[in-house]
Structures are given as C-alpha cells and as structure tokens.
Coordinates of C-alpha atoms in Angstrom, one line a residue:
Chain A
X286 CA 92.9 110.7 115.7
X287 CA 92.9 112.2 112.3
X288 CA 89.4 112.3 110.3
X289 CA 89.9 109.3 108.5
X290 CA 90.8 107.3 111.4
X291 CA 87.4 108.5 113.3
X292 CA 85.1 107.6 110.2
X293 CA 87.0 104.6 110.5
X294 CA 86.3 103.6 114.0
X295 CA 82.7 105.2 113.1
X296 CA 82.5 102.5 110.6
X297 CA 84.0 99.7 112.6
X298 CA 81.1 100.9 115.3
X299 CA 78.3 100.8 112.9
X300 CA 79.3 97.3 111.6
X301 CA 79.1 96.0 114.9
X302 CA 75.6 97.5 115.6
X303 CA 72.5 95.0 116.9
X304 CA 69.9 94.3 114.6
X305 CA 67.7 97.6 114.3
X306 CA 69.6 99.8 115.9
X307 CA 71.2 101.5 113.7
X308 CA 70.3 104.5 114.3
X309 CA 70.9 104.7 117.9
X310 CA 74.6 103.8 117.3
X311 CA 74.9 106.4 114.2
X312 CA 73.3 109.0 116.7
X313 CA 76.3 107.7 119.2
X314 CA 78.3 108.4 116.4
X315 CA 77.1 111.9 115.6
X316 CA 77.3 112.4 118.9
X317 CA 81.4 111.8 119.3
X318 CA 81.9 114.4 116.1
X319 CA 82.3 112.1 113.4
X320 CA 81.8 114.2 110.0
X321 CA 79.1 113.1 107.6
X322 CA 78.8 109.9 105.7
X323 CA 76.8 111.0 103.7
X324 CA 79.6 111.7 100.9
X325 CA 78.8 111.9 97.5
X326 CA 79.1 108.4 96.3
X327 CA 77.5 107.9 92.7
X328 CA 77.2 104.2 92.9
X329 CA 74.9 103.2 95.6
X330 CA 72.6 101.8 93.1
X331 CA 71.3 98.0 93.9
X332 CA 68.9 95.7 91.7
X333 CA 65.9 93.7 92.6
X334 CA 66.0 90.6 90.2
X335 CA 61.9 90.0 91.5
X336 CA 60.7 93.3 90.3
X337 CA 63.5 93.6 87.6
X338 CA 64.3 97.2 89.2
X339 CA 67.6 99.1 89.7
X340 CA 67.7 101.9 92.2
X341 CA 69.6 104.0 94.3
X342 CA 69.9 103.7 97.9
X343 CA 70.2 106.4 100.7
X344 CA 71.8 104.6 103.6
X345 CA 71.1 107.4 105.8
X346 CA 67.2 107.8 105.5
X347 CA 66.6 104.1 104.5
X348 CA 65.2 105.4 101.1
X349 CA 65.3 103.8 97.9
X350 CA 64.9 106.3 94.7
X351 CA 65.0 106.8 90.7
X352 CA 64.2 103.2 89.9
X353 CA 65.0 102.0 86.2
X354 CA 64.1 98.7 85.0
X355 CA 66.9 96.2 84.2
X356 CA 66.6 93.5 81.9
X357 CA 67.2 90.1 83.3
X358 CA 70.7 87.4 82.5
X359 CA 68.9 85.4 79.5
X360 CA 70.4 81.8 79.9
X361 CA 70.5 82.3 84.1
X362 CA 66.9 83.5 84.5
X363 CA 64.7 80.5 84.2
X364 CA 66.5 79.1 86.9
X365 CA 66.8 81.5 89.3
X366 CA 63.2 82.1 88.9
X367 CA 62.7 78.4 89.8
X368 CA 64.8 78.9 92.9
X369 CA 63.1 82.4 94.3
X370 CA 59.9 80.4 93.8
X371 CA 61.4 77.5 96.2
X372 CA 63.2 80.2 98.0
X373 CA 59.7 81.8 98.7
X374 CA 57.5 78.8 99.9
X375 CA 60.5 77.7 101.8
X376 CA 60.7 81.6 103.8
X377 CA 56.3 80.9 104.2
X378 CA 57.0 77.6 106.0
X379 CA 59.6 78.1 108.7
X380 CA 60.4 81.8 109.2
X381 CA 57.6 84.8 111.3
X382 CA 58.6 87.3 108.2
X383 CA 61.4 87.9 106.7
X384 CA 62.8 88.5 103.2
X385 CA 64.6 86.1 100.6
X386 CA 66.0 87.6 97.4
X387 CA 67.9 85.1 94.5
X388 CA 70.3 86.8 92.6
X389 CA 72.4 85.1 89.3
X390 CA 76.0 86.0 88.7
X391 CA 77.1 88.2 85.8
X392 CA 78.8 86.1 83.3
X393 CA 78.2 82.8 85.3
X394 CA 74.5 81.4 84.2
X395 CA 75.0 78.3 86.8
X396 CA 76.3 80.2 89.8
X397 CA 73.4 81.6 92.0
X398 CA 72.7 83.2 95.3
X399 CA 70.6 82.3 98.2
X400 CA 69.5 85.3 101.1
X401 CA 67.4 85.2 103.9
X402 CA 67.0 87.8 106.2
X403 CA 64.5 87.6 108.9
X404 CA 64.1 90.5 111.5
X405 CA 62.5 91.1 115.3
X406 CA 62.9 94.4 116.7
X407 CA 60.9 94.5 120.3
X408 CA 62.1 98.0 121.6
X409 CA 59.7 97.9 124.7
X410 CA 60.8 94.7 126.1
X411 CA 64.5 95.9 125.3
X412 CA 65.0 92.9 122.8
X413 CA 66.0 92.0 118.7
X414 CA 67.4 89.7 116.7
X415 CA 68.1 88.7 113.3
X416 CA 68.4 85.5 111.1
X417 CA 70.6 85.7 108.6
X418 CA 71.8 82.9 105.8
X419 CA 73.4 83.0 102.4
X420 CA 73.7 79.9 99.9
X421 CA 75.5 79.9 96.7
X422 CA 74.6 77.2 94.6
X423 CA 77.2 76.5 91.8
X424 CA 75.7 74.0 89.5
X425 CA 78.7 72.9 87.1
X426 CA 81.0 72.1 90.6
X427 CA 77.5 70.2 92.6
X428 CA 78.4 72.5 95.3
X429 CA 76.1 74.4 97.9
X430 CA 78.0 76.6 100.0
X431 CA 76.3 78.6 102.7
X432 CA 76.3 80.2 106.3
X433 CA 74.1 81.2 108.8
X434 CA 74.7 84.0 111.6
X435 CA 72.7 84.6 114.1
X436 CA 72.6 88.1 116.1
X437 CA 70.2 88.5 119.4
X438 CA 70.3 91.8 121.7
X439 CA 68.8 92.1 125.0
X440 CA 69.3 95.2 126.9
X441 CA 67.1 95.3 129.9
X442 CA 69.2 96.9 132.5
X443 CA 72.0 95.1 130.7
X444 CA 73.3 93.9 127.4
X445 CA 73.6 90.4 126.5
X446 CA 74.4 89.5 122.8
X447 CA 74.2 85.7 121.0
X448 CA 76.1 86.0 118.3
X449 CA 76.9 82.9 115.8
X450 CA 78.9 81.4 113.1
X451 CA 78.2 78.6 110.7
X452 CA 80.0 77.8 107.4
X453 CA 78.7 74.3 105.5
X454 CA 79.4 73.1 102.0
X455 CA 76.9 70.6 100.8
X456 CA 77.8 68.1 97.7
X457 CA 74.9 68.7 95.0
X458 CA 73.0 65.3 94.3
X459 CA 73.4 64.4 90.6
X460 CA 69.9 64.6 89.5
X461 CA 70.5 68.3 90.2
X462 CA 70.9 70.4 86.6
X463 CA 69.8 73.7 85.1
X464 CA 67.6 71.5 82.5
X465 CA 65.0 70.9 85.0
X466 CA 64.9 73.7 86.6
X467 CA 61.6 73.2 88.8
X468 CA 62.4 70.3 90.8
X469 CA 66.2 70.8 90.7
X470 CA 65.0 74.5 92.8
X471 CA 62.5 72.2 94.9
X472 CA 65.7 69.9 95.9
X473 CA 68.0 72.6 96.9
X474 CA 65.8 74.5 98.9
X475 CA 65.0 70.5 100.7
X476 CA 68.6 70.6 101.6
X477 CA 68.7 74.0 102.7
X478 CA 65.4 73.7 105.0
X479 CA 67.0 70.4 106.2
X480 CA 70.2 72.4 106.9
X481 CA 68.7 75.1 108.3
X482 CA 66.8 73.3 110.9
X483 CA 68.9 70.9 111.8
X484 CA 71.4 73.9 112.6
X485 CA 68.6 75.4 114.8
X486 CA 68.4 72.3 116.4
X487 CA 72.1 72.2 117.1
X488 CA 71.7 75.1 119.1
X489 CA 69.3 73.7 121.6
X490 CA 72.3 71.2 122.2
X491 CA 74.9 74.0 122.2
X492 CA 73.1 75.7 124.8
X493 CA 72.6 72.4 127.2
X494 CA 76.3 71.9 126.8
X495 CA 76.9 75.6 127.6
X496 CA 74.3 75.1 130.3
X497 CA 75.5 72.3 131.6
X498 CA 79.7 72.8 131.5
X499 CA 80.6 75.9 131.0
X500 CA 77.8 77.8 133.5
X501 CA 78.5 76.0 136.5
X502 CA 82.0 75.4 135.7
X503 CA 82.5 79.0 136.0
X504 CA 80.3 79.7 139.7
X505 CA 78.5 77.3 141.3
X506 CA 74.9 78.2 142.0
X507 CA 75.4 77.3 146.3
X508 CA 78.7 75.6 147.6
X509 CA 79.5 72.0 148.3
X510 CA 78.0 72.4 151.6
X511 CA 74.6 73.5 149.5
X512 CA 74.1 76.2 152.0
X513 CA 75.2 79.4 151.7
X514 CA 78.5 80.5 153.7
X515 CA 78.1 81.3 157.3
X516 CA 80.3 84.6 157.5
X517 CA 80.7 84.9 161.1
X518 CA 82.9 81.7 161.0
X519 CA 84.7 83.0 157.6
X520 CA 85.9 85.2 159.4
X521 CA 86.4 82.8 163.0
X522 CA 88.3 80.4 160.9
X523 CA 90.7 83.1 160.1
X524 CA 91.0 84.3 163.6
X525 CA 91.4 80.3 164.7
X526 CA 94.0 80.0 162.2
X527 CA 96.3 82.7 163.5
X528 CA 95.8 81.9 167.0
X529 CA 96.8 78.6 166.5
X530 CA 100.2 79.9 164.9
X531 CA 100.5 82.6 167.7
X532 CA 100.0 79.5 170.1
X533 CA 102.3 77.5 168.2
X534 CA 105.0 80.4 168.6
X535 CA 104.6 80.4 172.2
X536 CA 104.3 76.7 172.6
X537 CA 108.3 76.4 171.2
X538 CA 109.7 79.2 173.4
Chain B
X1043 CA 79.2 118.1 128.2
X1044 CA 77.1 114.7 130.2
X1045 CA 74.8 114.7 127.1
X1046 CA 78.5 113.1 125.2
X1047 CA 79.2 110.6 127.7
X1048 CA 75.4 109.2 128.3
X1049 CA 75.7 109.2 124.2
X1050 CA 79.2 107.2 124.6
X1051 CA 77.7 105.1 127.4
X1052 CA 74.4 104.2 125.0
X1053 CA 76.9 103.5 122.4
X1054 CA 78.7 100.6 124.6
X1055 CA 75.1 99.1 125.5
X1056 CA 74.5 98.1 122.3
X1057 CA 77.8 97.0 120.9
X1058 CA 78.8 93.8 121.1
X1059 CA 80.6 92.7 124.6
X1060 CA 83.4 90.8 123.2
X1061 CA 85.1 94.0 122.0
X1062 CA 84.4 96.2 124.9
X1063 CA 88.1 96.8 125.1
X1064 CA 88.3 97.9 121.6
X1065 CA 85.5 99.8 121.6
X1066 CA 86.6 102.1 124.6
X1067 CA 90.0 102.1 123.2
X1068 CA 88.6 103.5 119.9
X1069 CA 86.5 105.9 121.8
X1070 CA 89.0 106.8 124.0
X1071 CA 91.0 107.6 120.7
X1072 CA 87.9 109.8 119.3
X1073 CA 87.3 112.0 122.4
X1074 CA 90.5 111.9 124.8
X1075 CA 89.3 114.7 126.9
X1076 CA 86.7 112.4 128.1
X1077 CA 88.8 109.5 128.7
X1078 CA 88.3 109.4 132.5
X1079 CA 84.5 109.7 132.7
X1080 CA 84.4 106.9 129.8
X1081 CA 86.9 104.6 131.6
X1082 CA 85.3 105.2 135.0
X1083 CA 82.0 104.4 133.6
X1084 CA 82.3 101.5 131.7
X1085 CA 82.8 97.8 132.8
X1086 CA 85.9 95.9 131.4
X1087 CA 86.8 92.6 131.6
X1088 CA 89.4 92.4 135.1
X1089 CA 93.1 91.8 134.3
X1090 CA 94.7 89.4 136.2
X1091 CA 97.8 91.0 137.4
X1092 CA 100.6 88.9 139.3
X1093 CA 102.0 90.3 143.0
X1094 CA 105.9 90.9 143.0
X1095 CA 106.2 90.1 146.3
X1096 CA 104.2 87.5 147.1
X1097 CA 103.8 86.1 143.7
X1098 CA 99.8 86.1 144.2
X1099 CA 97.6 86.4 141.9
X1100 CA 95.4 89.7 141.8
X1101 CA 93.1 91.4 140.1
X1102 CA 93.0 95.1 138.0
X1103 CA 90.8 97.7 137.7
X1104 CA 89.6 101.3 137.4
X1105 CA 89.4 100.9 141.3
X1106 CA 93.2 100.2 142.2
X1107 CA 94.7 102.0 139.2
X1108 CA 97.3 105.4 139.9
X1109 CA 98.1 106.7 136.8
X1110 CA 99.5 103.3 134.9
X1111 CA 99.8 101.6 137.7
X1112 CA 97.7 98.7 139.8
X1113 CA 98.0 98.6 143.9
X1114 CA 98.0 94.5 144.7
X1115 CA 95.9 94.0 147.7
X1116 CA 98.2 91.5 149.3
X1117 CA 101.5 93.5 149.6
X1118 CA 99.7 96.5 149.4
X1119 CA 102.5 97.9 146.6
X1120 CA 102.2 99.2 143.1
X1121 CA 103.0 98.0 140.2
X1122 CA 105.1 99.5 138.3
X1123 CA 106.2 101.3 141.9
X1124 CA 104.7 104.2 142.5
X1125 CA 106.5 106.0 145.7
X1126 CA 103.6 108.3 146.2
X1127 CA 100.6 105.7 145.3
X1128 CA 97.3 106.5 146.8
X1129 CA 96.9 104.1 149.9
X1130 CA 93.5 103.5 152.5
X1131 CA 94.4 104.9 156.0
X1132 CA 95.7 102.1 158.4
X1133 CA 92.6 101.6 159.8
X1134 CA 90.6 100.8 156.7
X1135 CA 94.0 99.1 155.5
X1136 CA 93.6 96.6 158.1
X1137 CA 89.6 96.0 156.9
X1138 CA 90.9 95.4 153.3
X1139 CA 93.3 92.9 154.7
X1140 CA 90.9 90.2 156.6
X1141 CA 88.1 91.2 153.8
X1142 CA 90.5 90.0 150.7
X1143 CA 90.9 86.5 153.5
X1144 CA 87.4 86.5 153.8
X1145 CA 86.4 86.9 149.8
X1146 CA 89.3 84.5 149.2
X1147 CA 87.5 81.5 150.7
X1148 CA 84.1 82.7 149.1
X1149 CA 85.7 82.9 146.0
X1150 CA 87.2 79.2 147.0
X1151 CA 83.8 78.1 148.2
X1152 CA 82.0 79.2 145.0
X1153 CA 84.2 79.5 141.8
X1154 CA 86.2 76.6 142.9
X1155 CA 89.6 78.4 141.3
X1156 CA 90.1 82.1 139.7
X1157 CA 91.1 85.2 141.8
X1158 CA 89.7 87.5 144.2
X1159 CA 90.5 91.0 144.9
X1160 CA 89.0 93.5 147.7
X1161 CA 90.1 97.5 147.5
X1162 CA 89.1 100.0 149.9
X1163 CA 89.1 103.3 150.3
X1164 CA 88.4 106.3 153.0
X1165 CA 85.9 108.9 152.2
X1166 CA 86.1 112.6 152.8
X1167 CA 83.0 112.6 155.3
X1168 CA 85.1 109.5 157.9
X1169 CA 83.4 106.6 155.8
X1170 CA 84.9 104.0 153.5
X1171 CA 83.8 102.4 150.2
X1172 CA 85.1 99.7 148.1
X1173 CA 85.2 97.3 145.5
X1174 CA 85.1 93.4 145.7
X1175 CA 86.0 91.3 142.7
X1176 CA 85.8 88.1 141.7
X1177 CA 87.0 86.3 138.4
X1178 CA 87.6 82.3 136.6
X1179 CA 88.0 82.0 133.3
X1180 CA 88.1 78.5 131.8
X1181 CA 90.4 78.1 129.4
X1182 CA 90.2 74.7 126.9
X1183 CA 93.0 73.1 125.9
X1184 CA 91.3 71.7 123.2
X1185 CA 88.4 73.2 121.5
X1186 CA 85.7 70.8 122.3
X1187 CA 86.1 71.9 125.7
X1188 CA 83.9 74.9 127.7
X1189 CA 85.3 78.1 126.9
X1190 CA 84.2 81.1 129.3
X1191 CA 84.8 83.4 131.7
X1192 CA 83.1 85.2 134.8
X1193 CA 83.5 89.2 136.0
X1194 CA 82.4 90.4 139.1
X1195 CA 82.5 93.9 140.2
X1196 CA 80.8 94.7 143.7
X1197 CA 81.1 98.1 144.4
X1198 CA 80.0 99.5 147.6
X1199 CA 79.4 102.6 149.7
X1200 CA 79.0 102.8 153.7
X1201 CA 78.0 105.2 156.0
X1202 CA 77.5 104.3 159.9
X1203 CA 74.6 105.5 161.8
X1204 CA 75.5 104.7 165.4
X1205 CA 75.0 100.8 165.9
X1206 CA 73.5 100.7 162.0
X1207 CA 75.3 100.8 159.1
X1208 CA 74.1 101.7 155.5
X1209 CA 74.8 100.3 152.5
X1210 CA 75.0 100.9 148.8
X1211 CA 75.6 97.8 146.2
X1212 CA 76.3 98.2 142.7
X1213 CA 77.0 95.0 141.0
X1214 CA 78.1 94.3 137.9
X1215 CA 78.5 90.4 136.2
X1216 CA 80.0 89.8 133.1
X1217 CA 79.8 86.6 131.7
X1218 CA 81.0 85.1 128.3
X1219 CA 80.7 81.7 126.9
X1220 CA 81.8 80.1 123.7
X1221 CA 80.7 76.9 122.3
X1222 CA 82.2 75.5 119.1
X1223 CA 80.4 72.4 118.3
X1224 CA 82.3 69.5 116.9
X1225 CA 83.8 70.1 113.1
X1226 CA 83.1 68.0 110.1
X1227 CA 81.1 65.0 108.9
X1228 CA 77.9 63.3 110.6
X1229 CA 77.6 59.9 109.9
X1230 CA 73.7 59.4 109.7
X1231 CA 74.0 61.9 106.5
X1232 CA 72.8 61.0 102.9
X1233 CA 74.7 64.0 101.5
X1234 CA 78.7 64.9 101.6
X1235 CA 79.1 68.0 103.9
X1236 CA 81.4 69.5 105.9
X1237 CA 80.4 72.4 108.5
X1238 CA 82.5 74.7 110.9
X1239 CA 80.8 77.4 113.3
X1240 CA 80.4 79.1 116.6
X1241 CA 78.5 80.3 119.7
X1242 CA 78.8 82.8 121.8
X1243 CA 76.9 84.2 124.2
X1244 CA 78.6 87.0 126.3
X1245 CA 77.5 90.5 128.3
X1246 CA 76.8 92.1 131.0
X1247 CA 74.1 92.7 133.8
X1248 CA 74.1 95.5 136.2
X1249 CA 71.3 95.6 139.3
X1250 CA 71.7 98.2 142.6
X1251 CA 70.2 97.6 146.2
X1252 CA 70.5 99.8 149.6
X1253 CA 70.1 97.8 152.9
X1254 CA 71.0 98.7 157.0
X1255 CA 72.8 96.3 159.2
X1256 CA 74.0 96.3 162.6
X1257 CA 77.5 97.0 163.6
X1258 CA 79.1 95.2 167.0
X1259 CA 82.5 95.8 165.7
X1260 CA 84.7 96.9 162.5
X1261 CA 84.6 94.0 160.8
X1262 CA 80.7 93.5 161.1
X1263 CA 81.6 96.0 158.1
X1264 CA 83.1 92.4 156.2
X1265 CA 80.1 89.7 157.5
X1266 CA 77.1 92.7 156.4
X1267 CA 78.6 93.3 152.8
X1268 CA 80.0 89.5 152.4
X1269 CA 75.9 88.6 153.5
X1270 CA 74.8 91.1 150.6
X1271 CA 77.3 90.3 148.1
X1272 CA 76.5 86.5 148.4
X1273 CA 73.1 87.0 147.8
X1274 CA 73.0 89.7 145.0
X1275 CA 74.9 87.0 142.6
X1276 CA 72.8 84.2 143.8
X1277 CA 69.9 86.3 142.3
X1278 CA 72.3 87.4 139.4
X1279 CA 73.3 83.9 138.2
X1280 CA 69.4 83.0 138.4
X1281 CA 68.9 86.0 136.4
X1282 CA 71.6 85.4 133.8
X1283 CA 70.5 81.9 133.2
X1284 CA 67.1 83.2 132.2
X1285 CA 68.3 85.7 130.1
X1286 CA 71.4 84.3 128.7
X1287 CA 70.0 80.6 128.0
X1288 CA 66.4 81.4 128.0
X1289 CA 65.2 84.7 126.2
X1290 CA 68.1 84.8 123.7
X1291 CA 67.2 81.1 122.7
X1292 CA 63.4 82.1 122.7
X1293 CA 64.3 84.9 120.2
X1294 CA 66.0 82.6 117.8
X1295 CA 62.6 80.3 117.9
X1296 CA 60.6 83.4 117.1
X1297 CA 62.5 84.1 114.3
X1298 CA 62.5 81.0 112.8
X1299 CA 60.1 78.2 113.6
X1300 CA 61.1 74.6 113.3
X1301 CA 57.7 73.2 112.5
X1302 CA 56.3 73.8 109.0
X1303 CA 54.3 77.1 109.4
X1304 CA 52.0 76.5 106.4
X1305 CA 50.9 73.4 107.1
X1306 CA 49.8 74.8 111.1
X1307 CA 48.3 77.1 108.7
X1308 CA 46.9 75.0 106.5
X1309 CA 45.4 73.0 109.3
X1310 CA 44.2 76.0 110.8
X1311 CA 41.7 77.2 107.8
X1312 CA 40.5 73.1 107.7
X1313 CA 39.5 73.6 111.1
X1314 CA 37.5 76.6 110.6
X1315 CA 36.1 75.3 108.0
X1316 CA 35.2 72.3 109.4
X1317 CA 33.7 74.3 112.6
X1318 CA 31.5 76.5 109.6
X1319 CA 30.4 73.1 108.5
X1320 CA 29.4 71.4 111.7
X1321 CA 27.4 74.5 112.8
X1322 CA 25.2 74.3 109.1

C-alpha cells in the first residue's frame, strides 16, 4: 500500500467513525503509520449565517479561528431568518440539545437548507448516538426534500451499531411563498416535526417487526420441546441410530 | 509491537460491523506484517463452504484455515487439497466426529436450518481445544421480508484433572438485522410524499466463563461443553435482545423526544408557580 492508498483507507476509517469518537479512531489511525492530515489546505473556511461569521476550521483540534464577518444574500435573507426562527423553537420542542443551522443558496434566493444535529456521548456506560436530518426547501418547485440518519454505538464488552436511512420528498402546500415569510417558515417546520416524529415512530414498529420475525427466526430462544436439550440422549440417539444399522446388517446376513 | 494491534483491535470496536471484512482487509493492506495477530484476533462473519465429498455444507474460519485452505469437518479433507494439512490426532478426530453429530441436532433443535461446524485440535501438554460454530442467515426474497443473519463462535480450552475436567469458554455472537420498511405513499396523508429508508442493527458481543465437570468417559468431553455452550447463548440472546432492541432504541428517545418538550416545560414552571401560590 502506497501513501495515498493508506490516507485513503485512513479516510474511509474516519468516515465510518461512531458519533464522538473521533479521536479514538484517528489515534487508531496514527497508530497504523498514516502521515498527517493535517496538509496545508487554504480553504477550510465555513460561515455561520446566525452570527453572520466566516472562519476557518482546524479539523484536527476542533478549533475555529480568524473570524471575518460576511454580509448576508439580500433577496434570500428574510426568509431564511423566518425559517432558523421556526427551525429553532422546533429544535426547543422535541430534541435534549442539539444544533440547527439554515443556510440560503448562492445565486438561488428560494432554495434553502434545513440541519439538525443532535449529539449523546455517554463514554462511562460505553454508549453514543447521534440524530442527524437535512431538508432543502425549494420554494419555486413546492418541494421539501430531506433525510434523516440515525447512528447509535454501544460498546460494553461488545459493539452493537443502529444505523439508518431515510430519504422523503414532501409536495409544498400552495399557501407556501417567500411573500409571507413568517407563517410560510411556521408551516414547513409543521411538516418537518410531523415528519420527523412520525419517522421516530416508525421505528418503534421496525423494531417489533425485527423483534418479532427476524430475532427468532434466526435462533429460537428454547426448542419446540421448550426445554432445553437433554445431551446424554443427543448423544444416545446417535449411538441408537448406528446400532440399529449395525443390527440391521447382521439381521440380513 | 502489542501496543499496534490493541490500537488495530480498538479500531475494529468502534467501526461499524457491517464492514468488518473491509475494514480488516484494509488493515491488513496497511500493516501486512501483522496480518496474522489481526486475523486471529478479530471476529468475521463464517463462510459457508461446501464439502467435495459429501456435498455438506460447512463452515470457515480462522480455526480450520492452512494457509488458503479450509479442512471440512465431515470428510475431514481440505479444500483446495492440501497433502500435508494439519489434522487432530485420531483420538481427538474421533471426538470431533460424534461432537459435529451432536451440534448438528442442536443446531436443528434451535436455529431450525443453517450450518454447524465443530474443529478440534490437540494441545502440546496431551489436552485438546476447539471451536464450535453455528450460523442461519435469512435471506428475503422480496424485501419486505426479515433480512439477518446469526454467528456463533464457541471457542474452548480443556484440561483434565483426574475424574474433573476444566473448561474455558469464549463466545462470540454476531448478529445482523435489516429492516426496510415498506416504500412509498400512506394513504391517511394530507400531503404528496414519497419516502425510501433503512434499519439496521448489527454487531457483536463477546462474554468468557471457566467451569469443572466430571468425566466418566471421552465423550463426557461433548455433553460438559454442549451443557455450557447451550446455556452461554441462552444468556447471550437475552442479552442481545436488551441491548440490540432495548438500549439502542432508548438512545434514539433520548435524543429526540416525541412529546413537545416546551410545553412539559411550560407546564412545569405553571406548576411551581402555582405551588408558590398555594403556600402564600
């Protein structure tokens, strides 16, 4: 393996890395001799559309640094104001922290984005997980188009990972438009909440059908006889059986 | 150089399960000279190998590999031949023979399909050891059927102390399930959408117990470890249940509540409030 190939696989590693632990799988990284990441990239610089902030961002150290302000998309911002204010009584109601951010498109004032992020780390009883869900809302095509995935890790003496998929695209009522903004923010983050829960909701039923189906159809929990197997006559039946060949052999000479 | 592999082995703890394979395969890749401590370390998903002889199904693992090839436990042959494979002694041979009859009707009694596999193997000091393993997939033919598959890897150690023997169990279950939940429309809806997703739930669990029995004969050996065997993944499936359907969903509620938090909020504060008020 060449060095390209091992930052590569490095990468491919750290991609695939359970919520907040990072680290651990970039010191497991370190560890197998993969050089540096740290190259010398000049634009790692992201924006926060709340604070109206550019900075850059060290990936390594978590750190953000030499903030500038930005100015905001003219036509695009009262909207997207609108909708981070939805977005952020919408993240009080239903998630235990968390972040949202709404972001406009350059060039395109009626194409926005939607992210949540909501984090648990639990280290000393070897569990995290994270909620994450991204809607863009196009208001010229009525379309909301979103997913949710879902990432748990629990690692005591183990490690067992949930990990989920789910794509939706949602038709825009009519009364939706950029002209009023307020209520038209208040209505997509309603379908979105409605979305979200009744996709949390889904899962309780995904994991009775898994439960239910797939669990036992892989291992029953005692046999048909629900008692457990008495080995002495495992192994007598197998004994009986070839007896009652060798006894059969005889029999026909 | 253990400091590497326990960082390799961390490294496979917390990636995800469904791409064990790849993962050791990459690893593999990135530090070659370590190859053998990685594979021997690390739990993969059992291959399901077909006997040449008898046309049985068996399974394939670290335990039965020579080089690239995989001794079946009914014909006792490699595959690809090997004319210098590593084989148990006759005696222990003979074990491995009635043990694979006996795990084949546990298997039959419990998992109700898939394949079993039992190697054995002498030890330097006049002992044996060896490796039971069980395996069913279910594989849907459409995909609003269950979609899954169970691993086990028993691995044992004996040593006999007159009319006592003792034993040492590791045991290792993987388990995988997938649930894809029935695409498209809901009727009840007042809004056109159309959704498509996933669920998985998959890993592994690993647990370790040392217990004395009484020998009458050899194949007490068989009835003592079958005994143990049966009731370490009695307590495993409990024990994935919980975790697999229980703390991982628990997680997702604690993430995201379902109920309006501000308004339990809300209704909080007008409590206390009214509490202040009562006691005025």
């Amino acid at each position: 393996m060449d060095a390209e190939e091992r930052i590569q696989a490095a990468s491919k590693f750290l991609l695939q890395s359970p919520p907040g632990e990072i680290n651990d799988v970039l010191n497991g990284d370190e560890a197998a001799r993969v050089p540096g990441a740290d190259s010398e990239e000049e634009d790692d610089r992201f924006w926060d559309p709340r604070s109206r902030t550019s900075f850059r961002f060290d990936h390594i150290a978590l750190e953000a640094s030499e903030p500038e302000p930005i100015e905001p998309e003219e036509e695009a911002e009262p909207f997207r104001i609108a909708l981070e204010i939805a977005a952020l009584t919408y993240l009080s109601a239903h998630f235990h922290g968390g972040v949202t951010s709404v972001f406009s498109t350059q060039g395109n004032p009626h194409r926005f984005t939607i992210q949540v992020v909501a984090n648990k780390y639990n280290p000393s009883n070897f569990w995290s997980g994270r909620w994450r869900s991204e809607y863009i809302v196009n208001l010229q095509e009525r379309k909301l188009e979103g997913k949710i995935l879902l990432n748990v890790h629990y690692y005591e003496q183990g490690n067992v990972q949930l990990s989920t998929t789910h794509a939706v695209s949602i038709e825009l009522p009519p009364t939706i438009s950029s002209s009023n903004a307020s209520a038209s923010a208040s209505k997509i983050l309603a379908v979105i909440e409605s979305e979200e829960s009744k996709y949390q909701a889904s899962l309780n039923e995904a994991y009775q059908d898994m439960g239910d189906k797939t669990f036992k159809g892989l291992r029953r929990a005692l046999p048909m006889t629900r008692a457990k197997l008495d080995w002495d006559r495992v192994l007598g039946y197998k004994i009986g059986a070839e007896l009652t060949a060798n006894k059969g052999a005889f029999g026909s000479s | 150089m253990a400091d590497l592999v326990d960082s390799m082995l961390d490294l496979m703890r917390r990636l995800p399960p469904t791409h064990v394979e790849a993962n050791v395969a990459a690893l593999v890749g990135m530090c070659p000279d370590y190859a053998d401590d990685l594979l021997g370390s690390v739990d993969q998903p059992l291959k399901v190998m077909v006997d040449r002889a008898t046309g049985r199904e068996y399974l394939a693992c670290d335990y039965n590999r020579d080089g690239e090839s995989y001794r079946s436990p009914w014909s006792n042959e490699y595959d690809p031949p090997l004319d210098d494979g590593t084989i148990p002694s006759p005696k222990i041979r003979k074990l491995e023979i009635t043990a694979n009859e006996a795990f084949d009707t546990y298997r039959e009694m419990y998992y109700e399909g898939g394949v079993s596999s039992v190697f054995l193997w002498d030890l330097e000091d006049g002992g044996f050891a060896g490796v039971v393993l069980l395996k069913k997939s279910l594989n849907p033919s459409s995909p609003s059927e269950p979609s899954g598959s169970w691993d086990s890897i028993h691995v044992f150690e004996t040593a006999e102390r007159g009319r006592q023997a003792h034993y040492k169990l590791t045991s290792t279950i993987m388990l995988s399930m997938m649930h894809h939940p029935a695409k498209g429309k809901k009727g009840d809806e007042k809004v056109e959408a159309t959704r498509d997703g996933d669920v998985t739930l998959s890993g592994s669990m690993t647990r370790q117990t040392e217990q004395d029995h009484s020998l009458q004969e050899q194949t007490s050996h068989i009835t003592n470890i079958g005994r143990m065997i049966e009731d370490m993944e009695i307590k495993m499936r409990n024990l994935l249940q919980e975790v697999y359907f229980g703390k991982t969903r628990d997680v997702v509620f604690d993430l995201r509540s379902l109920d309006d938090l501000e308004k339990a909020r809300r209704q909080r504060e007008l409590q206390k409030e009214l509490v202040g008020f009562i006691k005025r």
